[in-house]
PDB file of C-alpha atoms in Angstrom:
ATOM      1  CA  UNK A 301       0.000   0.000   0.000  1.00  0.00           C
ATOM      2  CA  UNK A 302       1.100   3.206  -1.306  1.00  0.00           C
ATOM      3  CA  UNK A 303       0.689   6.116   1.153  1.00  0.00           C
ATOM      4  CA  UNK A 304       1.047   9.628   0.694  1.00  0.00           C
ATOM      5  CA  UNK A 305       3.826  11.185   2.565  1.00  0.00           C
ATOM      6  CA  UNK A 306       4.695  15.073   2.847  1.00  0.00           C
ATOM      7  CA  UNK A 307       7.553  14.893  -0.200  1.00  0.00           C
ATOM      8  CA  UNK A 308       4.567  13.984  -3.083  1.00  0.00           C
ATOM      9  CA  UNK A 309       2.188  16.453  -1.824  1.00  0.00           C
ATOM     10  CA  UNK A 310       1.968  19.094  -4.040  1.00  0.00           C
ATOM     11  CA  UNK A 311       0.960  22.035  -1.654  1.00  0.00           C
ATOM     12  CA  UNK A 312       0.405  24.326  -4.562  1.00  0.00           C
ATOM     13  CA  UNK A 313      -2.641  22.193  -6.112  1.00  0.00           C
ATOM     14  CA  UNK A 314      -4.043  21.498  -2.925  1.00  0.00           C
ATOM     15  CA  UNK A 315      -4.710  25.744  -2.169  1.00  0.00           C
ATOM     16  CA  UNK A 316      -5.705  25.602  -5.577  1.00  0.00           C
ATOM     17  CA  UNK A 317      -7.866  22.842  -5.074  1.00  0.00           C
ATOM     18  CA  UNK A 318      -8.786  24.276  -1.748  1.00  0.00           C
ATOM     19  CA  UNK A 319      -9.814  27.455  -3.155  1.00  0.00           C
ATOM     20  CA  UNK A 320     -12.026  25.702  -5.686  1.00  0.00           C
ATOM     21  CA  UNK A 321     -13.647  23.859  -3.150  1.00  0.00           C
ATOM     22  CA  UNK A 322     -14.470  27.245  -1.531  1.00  0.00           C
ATOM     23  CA  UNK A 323     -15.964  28.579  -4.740  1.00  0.00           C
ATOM     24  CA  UNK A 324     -18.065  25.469  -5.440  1.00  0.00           C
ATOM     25  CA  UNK A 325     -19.334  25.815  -1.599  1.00  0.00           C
ATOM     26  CA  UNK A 326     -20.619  29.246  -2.068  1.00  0.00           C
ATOM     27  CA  UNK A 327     -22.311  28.864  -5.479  1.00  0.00           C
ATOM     28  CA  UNK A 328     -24.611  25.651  -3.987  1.00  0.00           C
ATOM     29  CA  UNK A 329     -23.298  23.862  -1.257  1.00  0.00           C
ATOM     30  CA  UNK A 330     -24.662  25.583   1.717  1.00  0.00           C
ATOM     31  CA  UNK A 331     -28.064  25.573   0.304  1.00  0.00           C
ATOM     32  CA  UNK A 332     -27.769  22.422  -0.907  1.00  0.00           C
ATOM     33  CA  UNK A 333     -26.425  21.408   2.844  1.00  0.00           C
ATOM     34  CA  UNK A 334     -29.111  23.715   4.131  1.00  0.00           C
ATOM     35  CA  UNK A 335     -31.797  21.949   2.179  1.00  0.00           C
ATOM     36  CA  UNK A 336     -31.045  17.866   3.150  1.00  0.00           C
ATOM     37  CA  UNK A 337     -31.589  18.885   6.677  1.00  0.00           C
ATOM     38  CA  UNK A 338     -34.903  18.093   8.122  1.00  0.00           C
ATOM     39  CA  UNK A 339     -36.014  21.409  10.150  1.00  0.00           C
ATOM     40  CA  UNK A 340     -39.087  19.259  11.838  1.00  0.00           C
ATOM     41  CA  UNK A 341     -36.856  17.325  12.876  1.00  0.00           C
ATOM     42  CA  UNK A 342     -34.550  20.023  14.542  1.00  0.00           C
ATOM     43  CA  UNK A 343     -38.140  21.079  16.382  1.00  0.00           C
ATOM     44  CA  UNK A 344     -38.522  17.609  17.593  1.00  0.00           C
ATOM     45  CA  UNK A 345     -34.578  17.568  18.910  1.00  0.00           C
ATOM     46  CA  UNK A 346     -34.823  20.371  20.985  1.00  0.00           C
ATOM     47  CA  UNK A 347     -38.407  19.816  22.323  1.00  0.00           C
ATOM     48  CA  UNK A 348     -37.039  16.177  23.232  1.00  0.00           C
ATOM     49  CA  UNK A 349     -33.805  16.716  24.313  1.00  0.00           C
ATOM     50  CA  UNK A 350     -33.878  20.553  25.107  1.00  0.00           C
ATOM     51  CA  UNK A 351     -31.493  23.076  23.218  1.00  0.00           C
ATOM     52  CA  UNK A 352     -28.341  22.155  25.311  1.00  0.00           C
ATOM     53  CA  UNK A 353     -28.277  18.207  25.122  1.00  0.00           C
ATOM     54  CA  UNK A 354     -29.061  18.900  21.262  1.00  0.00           C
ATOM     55  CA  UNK A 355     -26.303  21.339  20.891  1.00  0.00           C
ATOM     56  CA  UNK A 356     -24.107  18.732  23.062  1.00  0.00           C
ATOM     57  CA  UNK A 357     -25.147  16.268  20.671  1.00  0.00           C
ATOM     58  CA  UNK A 358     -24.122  18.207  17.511  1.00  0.00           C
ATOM     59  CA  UNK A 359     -20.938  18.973  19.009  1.00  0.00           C
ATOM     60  CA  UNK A 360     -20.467  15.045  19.786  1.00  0.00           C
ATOM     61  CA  UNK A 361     -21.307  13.961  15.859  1.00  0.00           C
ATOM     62  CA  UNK A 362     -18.708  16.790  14.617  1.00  0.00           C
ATOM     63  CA  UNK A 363     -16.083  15.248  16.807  1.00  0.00           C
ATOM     64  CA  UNK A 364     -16.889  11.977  15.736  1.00  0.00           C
ATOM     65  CA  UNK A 365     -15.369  12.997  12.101  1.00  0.00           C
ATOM     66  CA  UNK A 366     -12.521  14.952  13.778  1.00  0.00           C
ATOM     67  CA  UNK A 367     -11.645  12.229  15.403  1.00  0.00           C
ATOM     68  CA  UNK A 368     -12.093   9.558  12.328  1.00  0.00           C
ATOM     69  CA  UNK A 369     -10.184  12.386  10.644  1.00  0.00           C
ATOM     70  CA  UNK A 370      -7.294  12.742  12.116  1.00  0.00           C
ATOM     71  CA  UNK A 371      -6.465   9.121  13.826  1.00  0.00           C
ATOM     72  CA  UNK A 372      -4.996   7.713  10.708  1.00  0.00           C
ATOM     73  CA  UNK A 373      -2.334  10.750  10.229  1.00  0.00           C
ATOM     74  CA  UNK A 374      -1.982  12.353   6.713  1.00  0.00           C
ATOM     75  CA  UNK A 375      -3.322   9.423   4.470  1.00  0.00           C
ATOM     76  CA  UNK A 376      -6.808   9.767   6.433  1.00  0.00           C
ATOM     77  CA  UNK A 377      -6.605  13.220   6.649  1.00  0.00           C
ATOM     78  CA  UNK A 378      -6.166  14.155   2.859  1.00  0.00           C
ATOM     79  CA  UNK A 379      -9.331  11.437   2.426  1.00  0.00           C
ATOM     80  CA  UNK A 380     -11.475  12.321   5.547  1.00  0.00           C
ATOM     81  CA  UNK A 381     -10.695  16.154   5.053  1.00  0.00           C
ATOM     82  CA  UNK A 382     -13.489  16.851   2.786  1.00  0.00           C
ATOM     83  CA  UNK A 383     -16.028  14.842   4.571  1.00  0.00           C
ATOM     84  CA  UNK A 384     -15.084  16.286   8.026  1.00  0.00           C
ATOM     85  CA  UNK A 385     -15.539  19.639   6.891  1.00  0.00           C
ATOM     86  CA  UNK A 386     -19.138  19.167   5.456  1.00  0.00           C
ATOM     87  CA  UNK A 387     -19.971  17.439   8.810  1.00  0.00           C
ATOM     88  CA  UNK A 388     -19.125  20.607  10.702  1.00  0.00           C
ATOM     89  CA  UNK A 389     -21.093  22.480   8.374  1.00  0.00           C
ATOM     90  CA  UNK A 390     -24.117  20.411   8.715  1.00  0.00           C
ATOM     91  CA  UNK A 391     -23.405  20.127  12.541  1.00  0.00           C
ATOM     92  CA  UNK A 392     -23.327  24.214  12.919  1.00  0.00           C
ATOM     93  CA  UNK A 393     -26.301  24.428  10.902  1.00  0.00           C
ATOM     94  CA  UNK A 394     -28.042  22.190  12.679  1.00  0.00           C
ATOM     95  CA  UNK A 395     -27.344  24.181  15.876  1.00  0.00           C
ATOM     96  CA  UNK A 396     -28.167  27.870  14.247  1.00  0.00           C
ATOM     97  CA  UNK A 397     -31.676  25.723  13.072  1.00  0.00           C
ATOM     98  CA  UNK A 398     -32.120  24.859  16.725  1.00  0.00           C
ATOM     99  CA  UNK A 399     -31.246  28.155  18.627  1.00  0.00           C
ATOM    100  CA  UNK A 400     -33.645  30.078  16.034  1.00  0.00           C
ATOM    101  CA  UNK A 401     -36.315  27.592  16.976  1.00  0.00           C
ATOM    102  CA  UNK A 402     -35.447  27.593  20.683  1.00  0.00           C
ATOM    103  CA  UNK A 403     -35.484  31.514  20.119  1.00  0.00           C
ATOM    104  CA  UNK A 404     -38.212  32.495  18.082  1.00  0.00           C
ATOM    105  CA  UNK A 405     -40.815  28.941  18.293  1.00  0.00           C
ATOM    106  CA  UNK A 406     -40.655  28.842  14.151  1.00  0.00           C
ATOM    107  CA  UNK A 407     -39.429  25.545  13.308  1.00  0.00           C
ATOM    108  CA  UNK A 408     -39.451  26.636   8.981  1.00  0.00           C
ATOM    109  CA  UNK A 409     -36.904  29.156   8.069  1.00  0.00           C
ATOM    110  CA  UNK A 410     -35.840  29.984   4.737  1.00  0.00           C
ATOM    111  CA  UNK A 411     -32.168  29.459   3.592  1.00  0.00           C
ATOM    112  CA  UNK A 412     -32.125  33.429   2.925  1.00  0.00           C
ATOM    113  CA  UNK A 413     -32.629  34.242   6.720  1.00  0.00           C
ATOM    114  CA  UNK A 414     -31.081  31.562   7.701  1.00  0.00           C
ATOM    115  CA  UNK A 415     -27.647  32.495   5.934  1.00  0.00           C
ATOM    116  CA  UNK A 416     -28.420  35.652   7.664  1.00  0.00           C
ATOM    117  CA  UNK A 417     -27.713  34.216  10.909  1.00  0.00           C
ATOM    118  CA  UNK A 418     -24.925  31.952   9.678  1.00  0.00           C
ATOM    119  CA  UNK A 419     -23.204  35.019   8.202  1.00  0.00           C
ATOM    120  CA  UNK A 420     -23.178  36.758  11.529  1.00  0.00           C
ATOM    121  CA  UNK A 421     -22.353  34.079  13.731  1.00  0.00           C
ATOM    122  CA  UNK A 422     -18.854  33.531  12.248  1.00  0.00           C
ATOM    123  CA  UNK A 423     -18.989  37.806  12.076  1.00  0.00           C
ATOM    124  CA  UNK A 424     -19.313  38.324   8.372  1.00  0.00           C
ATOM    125  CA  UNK A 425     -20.928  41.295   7.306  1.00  0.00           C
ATOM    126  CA  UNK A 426     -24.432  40.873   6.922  1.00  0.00           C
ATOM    127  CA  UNK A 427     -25.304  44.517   5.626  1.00  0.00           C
ATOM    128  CA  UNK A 428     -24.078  42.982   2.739  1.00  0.00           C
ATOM    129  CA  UNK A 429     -26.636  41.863   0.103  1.00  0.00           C
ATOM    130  CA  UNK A 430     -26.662  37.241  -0.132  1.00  0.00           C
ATOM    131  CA  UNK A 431     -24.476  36.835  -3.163  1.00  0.00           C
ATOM    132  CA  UNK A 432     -21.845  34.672  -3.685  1.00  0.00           C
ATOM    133  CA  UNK A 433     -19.519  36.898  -1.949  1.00  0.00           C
ATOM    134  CA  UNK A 434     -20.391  36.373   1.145  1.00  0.00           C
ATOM    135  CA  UNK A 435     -21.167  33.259   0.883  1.00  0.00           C
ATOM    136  CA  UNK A 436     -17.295  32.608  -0.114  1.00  0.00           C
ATOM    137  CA  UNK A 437     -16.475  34.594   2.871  1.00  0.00           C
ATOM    138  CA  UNK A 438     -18.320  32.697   5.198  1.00  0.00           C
ATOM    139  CA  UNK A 439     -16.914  29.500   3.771  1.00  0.00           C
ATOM    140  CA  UNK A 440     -13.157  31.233   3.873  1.00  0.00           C
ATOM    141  CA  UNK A 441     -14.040  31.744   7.769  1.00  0.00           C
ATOM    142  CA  UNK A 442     -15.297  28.294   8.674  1.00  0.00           C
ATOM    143  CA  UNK A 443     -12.754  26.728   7.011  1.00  0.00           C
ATOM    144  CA  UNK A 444      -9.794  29.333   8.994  1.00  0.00           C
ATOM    145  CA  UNK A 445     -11.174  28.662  12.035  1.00  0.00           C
ATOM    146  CA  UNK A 446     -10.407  24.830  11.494  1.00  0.00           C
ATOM    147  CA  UNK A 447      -8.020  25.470   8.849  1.00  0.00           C
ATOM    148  CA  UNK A 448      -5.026  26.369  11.132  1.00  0.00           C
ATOM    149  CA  UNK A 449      -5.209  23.297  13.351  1.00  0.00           C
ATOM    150  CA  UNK A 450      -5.561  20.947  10.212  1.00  0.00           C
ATOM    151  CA  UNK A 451      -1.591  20.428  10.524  1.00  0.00           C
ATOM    152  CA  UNK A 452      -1.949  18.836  14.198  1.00  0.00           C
ATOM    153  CA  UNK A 453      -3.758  16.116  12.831  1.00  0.00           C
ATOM    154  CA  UNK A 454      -1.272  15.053  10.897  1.00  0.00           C
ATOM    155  CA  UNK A 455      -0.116  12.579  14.232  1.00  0.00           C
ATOM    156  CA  UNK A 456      -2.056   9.356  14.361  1.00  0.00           C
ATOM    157  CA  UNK A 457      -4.037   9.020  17.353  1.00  0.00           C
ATOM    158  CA  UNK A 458      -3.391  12.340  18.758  1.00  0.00           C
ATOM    159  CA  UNK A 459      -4.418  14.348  15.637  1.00  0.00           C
ATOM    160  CA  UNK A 460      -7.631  12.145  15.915  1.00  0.00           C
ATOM    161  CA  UNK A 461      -8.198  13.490  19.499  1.00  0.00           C
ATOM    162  CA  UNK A 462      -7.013  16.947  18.634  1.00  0.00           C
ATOM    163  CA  UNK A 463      -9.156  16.747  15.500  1.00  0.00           C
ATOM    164  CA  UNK A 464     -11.864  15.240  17.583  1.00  0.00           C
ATOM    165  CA  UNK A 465     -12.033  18.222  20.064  1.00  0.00           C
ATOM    166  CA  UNK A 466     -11.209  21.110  18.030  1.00  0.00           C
ATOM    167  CA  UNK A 467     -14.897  20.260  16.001  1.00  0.00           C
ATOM    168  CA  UNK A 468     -16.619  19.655  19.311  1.00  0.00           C
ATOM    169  CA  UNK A 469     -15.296  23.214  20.508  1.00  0.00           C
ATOM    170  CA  UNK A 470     -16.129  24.476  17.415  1.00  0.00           C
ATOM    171  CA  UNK A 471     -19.509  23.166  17.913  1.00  0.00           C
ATOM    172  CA  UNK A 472     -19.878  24.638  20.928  1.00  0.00           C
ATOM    173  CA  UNK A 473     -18.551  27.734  20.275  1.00  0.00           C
ATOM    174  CA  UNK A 474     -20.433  28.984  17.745  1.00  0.00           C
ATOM    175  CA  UNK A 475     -23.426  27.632  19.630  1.00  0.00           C
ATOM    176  CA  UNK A 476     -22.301  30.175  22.589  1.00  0.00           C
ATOM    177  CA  UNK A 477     -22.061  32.881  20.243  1.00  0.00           C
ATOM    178  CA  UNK A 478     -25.497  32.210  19.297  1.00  0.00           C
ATOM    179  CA  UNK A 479     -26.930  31.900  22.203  1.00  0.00           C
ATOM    180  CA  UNK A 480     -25.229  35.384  23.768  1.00  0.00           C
ATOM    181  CA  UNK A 481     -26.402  37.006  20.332  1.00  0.00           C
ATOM    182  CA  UNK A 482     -30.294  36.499  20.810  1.00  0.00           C
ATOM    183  CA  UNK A 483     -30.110  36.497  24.581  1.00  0.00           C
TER     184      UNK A 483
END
């Protein structure tokens, strides 16, 4: 088995590639994110579990891919990469879906408003009118704020704890921020 090691990665086509990514995400991945998740079933989360055992249990399902992420070192990494960082999206989502229902009882938001909050949440500037723009820089932010601890993981086992935590923290923080916003 032939795995990749840090001489045959070619950092320049990864940015590239990373970049791309970006673009692509803005121009219909966050809606298209946005629209597989099942708001009813947000409303029946939190009026189950309450909002903080549902925001604990977002948290705990983005770990789960930082964790399966970054225990194999750099081969799973490059593979688990792109799926780890649509988990987090979903998993923040899901937790701006549930504090605007916890907030506000409306359990049916559209992905216009809800970008809204999304976009100020990781402090983007919502005067701005949804284009792709903004859009790219809320994607450019998400992906920083996990972006600079990407190179821990690159240690089996402790990259998968590192990786593990940093999403659940993630989770957690930008269900804080939330929270304090519409307090």
């Amino acid at each position: 088995m032939n795995l990749p090691s840090i001489k045959r990665i070619n950092f320049k086509k990864v940015k590239k590639d990373v970049g791309q990514g970006l673009s692509n995400l803005a121009t219909g991945g966050f809606k298209q994110i946005f629209s597989r998740i099942d708001q009813l079933n947000i409303k029946k989360g939190v009026d189950t579990l309450g909002i903080d055992k549902f925001i604990n249990q977002c948290a705990y399902m983005a770990a789960g891919s930082g964790l399966i992420t970054g225990v194999g070192g750099i081969s799973t990494m490059l593979i688990g990469t792109p799926v780890d960082m649509i988990n987090i999206i979903t998993q923040q989502f899901r937790v701006t879906l549930a504090i605007s229902y916890h907030r506000t009882g409306k359990s049916k938001i559209s992905f216009e408003d809800f970008f809204k909050i999304v976009a100020s949440s990781v402090k983007a500037d919502t005067k701005l009118v949804l284009s792709k723009n903004i859009m790219e820089e809320v994607a450019e932010k998400i992906f920083m704020s996990l972006g600079t601890k990407v190179s821990r993981r690159l240690i089996p086992v402790v990259g998968g704890v590192i990786g593990g935590t940093i999403n659940y923290l993630f989770i957690k923080n930008v269900a804080k921020e939330l929270m304090e916003k519409h307090a």
